[in-house]
PDB file of C-alpha atoms in Angstrom:
ATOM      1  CA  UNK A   1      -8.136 -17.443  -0.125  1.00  0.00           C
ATOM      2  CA  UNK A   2      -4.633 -17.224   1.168  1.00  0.00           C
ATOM      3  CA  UNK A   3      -3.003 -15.836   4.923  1.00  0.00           C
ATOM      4  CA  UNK A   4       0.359 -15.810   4.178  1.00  0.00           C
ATOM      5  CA  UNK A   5       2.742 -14.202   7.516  1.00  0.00           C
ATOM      6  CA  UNK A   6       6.551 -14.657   7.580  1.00  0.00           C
ATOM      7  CA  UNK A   7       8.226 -14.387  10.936  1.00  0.00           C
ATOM      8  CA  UNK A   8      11.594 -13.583  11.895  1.00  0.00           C
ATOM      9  CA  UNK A   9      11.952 -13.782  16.220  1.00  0.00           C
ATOM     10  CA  UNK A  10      14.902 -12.704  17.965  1.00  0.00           C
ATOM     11  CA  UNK A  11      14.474 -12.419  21.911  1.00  0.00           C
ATOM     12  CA  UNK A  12      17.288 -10.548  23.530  1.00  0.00           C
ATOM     13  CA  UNK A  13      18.060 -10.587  26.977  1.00  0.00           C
ATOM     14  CA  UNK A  14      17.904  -7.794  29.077  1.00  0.00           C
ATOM     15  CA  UNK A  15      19.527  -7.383  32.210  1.00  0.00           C
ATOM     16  CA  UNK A  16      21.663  -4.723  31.381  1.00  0.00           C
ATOM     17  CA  UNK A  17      22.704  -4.644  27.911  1.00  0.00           C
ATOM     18  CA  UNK A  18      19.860  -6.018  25.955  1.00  0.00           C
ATOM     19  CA  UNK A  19      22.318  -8.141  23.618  1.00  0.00           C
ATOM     20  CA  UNK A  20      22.597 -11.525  24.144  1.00  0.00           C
ATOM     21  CA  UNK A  21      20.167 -13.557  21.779  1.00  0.00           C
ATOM     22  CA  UNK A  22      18.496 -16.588  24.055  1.00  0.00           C
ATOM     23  CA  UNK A  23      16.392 -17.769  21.497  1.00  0.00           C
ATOM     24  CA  UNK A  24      18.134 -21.018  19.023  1.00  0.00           C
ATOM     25  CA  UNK A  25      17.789 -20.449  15.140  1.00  0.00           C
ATOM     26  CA  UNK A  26      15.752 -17.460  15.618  1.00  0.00           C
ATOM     27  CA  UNK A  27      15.847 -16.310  12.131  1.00  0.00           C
ATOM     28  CA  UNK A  28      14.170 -20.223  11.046  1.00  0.00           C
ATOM     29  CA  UNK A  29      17.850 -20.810   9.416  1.00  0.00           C
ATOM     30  CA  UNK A  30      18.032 -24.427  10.275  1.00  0.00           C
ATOM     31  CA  UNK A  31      16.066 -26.227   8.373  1.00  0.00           C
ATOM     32  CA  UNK A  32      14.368 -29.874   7.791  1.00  0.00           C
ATOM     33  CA  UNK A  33      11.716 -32.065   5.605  1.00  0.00           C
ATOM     34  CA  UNK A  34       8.562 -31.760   6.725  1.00  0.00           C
ATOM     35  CA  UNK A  35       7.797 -34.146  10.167  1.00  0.00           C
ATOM     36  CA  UNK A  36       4.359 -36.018  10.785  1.00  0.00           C
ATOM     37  CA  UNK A  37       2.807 -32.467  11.929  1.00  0.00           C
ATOM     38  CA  UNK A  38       4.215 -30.785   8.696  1.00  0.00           C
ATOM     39  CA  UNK A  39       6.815 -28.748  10.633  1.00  0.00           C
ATOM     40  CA  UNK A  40      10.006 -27.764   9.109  1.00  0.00           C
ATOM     41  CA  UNK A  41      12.348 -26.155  11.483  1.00  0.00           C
ATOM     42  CA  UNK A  42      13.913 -28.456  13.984  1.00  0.00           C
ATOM     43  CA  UNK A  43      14.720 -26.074  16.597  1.00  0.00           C
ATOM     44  CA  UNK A  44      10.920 -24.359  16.951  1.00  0.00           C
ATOM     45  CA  UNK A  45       7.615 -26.844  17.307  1.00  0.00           C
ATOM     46  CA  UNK A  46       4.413 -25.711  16.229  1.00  0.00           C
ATOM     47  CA  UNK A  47       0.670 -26.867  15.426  1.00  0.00           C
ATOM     48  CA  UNK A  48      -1.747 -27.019  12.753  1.00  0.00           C
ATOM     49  CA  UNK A  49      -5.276 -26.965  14.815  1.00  0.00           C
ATOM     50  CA  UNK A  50      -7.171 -26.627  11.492  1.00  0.00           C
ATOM     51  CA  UNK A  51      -6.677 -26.967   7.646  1.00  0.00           C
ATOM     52  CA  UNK A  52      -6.118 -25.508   5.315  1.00  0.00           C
ATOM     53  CA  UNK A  53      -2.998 -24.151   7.075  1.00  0.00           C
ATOM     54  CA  UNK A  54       0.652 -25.520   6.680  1.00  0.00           C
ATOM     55  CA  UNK A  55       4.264 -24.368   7.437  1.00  0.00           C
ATOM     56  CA  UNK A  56       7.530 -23.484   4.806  1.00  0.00           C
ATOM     57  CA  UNK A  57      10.616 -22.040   4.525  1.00  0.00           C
ATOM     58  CA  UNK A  58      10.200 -19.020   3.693  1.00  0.00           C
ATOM     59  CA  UNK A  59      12.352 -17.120   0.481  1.00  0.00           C
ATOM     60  CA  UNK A  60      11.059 -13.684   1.604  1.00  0.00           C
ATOM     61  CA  UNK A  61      14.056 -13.122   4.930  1.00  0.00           C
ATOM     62  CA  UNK A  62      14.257 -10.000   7.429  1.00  0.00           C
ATOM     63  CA  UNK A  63      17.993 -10.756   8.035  1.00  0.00           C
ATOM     64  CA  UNK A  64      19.834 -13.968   7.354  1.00  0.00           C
ATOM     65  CA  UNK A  65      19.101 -16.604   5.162  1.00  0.00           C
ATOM     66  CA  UNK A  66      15.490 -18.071   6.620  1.00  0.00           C
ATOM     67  CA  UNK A  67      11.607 -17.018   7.847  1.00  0.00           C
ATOM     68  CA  UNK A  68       9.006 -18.785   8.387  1.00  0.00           C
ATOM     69  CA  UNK A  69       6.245 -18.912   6.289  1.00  0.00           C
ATOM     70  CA  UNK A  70       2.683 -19.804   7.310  1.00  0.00           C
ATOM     71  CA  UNK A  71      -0.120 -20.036   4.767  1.00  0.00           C
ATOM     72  CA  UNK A  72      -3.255 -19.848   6.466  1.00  0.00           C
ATOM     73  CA  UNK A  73      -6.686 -20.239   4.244  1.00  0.00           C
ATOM     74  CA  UNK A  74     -10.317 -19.692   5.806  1.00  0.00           C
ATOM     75  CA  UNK A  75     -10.675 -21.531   7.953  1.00  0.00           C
ATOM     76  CA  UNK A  76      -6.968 -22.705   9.302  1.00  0.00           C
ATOM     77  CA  UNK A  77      -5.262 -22.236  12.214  1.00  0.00           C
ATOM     78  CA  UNK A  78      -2.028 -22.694  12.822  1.00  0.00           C
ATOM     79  CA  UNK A  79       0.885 -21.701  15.837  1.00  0.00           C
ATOM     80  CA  UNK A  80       4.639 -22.040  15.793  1.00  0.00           C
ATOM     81  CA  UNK A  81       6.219 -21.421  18.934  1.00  0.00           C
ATOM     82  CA  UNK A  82       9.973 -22.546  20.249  1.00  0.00           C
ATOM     83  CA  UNK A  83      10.747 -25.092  22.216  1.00  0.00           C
ATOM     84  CA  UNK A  84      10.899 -25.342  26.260  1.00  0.00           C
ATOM     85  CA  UNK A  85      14.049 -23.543  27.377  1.00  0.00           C
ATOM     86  CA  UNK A  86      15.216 -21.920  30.616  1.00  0.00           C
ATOM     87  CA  UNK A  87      14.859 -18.013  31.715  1.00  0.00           C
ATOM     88  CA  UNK A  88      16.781 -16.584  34.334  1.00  0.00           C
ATOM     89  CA  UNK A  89      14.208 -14.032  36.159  1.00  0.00           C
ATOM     90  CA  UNK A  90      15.177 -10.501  34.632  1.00  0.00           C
ATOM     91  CA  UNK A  91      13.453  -8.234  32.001  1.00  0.00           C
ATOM     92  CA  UNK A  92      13.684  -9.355  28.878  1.00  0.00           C
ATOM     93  CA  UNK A  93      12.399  -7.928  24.986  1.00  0.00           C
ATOM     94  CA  UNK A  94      10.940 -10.294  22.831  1.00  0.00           C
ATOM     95  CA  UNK A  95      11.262  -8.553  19.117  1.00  0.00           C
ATOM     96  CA  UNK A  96       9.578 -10.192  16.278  1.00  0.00           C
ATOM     97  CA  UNK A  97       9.170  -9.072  12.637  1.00  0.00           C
ATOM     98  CA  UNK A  98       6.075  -9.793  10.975  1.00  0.00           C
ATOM     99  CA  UNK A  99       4.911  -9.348   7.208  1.00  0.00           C
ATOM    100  CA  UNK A 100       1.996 -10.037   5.941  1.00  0.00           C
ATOM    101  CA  UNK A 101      -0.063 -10.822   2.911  1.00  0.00           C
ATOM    102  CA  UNK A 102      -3.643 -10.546   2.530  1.00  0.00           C
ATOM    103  CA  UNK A 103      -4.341 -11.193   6.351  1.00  0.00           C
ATOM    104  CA  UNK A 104      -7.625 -11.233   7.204  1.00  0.00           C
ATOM    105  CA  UNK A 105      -9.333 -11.647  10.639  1.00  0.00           C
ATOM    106  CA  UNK A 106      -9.904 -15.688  11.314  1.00  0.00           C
ATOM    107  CA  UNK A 107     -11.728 -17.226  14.168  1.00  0.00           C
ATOM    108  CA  UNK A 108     -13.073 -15.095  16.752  1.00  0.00           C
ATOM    109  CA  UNK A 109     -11.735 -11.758  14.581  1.00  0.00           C
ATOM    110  CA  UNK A 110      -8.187 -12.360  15.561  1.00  0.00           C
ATOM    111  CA  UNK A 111      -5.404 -12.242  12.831  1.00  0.00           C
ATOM    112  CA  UNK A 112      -2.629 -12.817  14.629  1.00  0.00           C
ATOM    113  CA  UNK A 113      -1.850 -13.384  18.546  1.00  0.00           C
ATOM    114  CA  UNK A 114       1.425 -14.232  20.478  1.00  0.00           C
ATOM    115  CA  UNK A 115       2.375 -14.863  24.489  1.00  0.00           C
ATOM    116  CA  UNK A 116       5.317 -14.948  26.699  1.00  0.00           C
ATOM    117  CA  UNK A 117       4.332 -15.183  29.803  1.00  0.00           C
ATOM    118  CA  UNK A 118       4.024 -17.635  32.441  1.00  0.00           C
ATOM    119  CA  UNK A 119       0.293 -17.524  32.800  1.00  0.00           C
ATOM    120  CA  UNK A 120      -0.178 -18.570  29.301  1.00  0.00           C
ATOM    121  CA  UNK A 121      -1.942 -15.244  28.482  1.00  0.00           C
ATOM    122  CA  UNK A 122      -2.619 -14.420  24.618  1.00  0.00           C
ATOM    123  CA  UNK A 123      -2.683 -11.077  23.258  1.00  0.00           C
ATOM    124  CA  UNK A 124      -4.654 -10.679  20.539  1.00  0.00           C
ATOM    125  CA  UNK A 125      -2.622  -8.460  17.117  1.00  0.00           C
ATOM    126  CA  UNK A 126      -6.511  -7.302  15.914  1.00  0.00           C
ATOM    127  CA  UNK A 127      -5.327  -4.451  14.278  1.00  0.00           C
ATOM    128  CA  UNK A 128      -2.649  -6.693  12.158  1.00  0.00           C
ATOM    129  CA  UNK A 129      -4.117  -7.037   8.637  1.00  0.00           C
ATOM    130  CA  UNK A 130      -4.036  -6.451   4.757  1.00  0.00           C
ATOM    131  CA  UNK A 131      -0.375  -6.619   2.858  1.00  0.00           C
ATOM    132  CA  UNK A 132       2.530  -5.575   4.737  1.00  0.00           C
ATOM    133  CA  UNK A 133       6.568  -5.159   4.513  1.00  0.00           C
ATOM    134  CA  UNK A 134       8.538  -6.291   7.892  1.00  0.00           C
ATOM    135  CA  UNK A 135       7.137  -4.680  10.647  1.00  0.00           C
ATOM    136  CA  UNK A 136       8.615  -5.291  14.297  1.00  0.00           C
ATOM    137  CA  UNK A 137       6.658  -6.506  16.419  1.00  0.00           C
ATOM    138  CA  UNK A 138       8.326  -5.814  20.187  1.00  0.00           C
ATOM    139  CA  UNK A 139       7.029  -6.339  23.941  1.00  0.00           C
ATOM    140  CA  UNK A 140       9.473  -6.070  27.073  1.00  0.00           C
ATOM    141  CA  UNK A 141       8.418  -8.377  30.216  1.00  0.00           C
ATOM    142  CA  UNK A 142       9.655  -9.940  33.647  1.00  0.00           C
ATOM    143  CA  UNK A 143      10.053 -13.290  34.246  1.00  0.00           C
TER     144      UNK A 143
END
């Protein structure tokens, strides 16, 4: 069995006008041969915990010319996340769009999860399953 999710992030600042993008190649664009942990976008880092999992670019897109695809089997585990970069304290909307194929809960009956927040909090996307077009995926915070 297969997970297969394609992401396409774009975090927007939001002070006052909610349009400046902070987030660098967040539509997985820019792209490189696999590295030692099988990643293949230089500007985001991410983990495989457990195999079968593994990252690619993706040929399914939301807008622009790149996603990222994760194929997940029973088992796997995998995370991709951006690299360290600065926030100036303000609101801000993180907006993702997600689609899916064949998801299925994994460890712990959790499909998919994310977190943007200082305290390194998780929410858990339970109800996130089954075959699915883009769907956004959006959560507003303060930092």
């Amino acid at each position: 069995m297969r997970l297969y999710l394609w992401f396409a992030f774009s975090a927007v600042w939001a002070v006052t006008t909610w349009a400046q993008n902070i987030l660098p190649d967040p539509s997985f664009e820019l792209t490189q041969a696999k590295d030692k942990d099988g990643r293949v976008f230089p500007q985001w880092d991410g983990w495989i915990y457990s195999s079968p999992a593994r990252f690619e670019v993706g040929r399914v897109t939301h807008s622009g010319t790149g996603s990222c695809e994760m194929v997940v089997g029973r088992g796997g585990l995998a995370r991709i996340y951006t690299k360290r970069f600065s926030m100036a304290p303000g609101r801000y909307r993180m907006q993702a769009y997600l689609r899916g194929m064949d998801i299925v809960p994994g460890a712990y009956g959790v499909t998919v999860d994310f977190s943007v927040t200082r305290s390194n909090a998780w929410f858990d996307l339970k109800s996130i399953s089954g075959t699915f077009g883009w769907t956004p995926l959006t959560y507003v915070f303060d930092w």
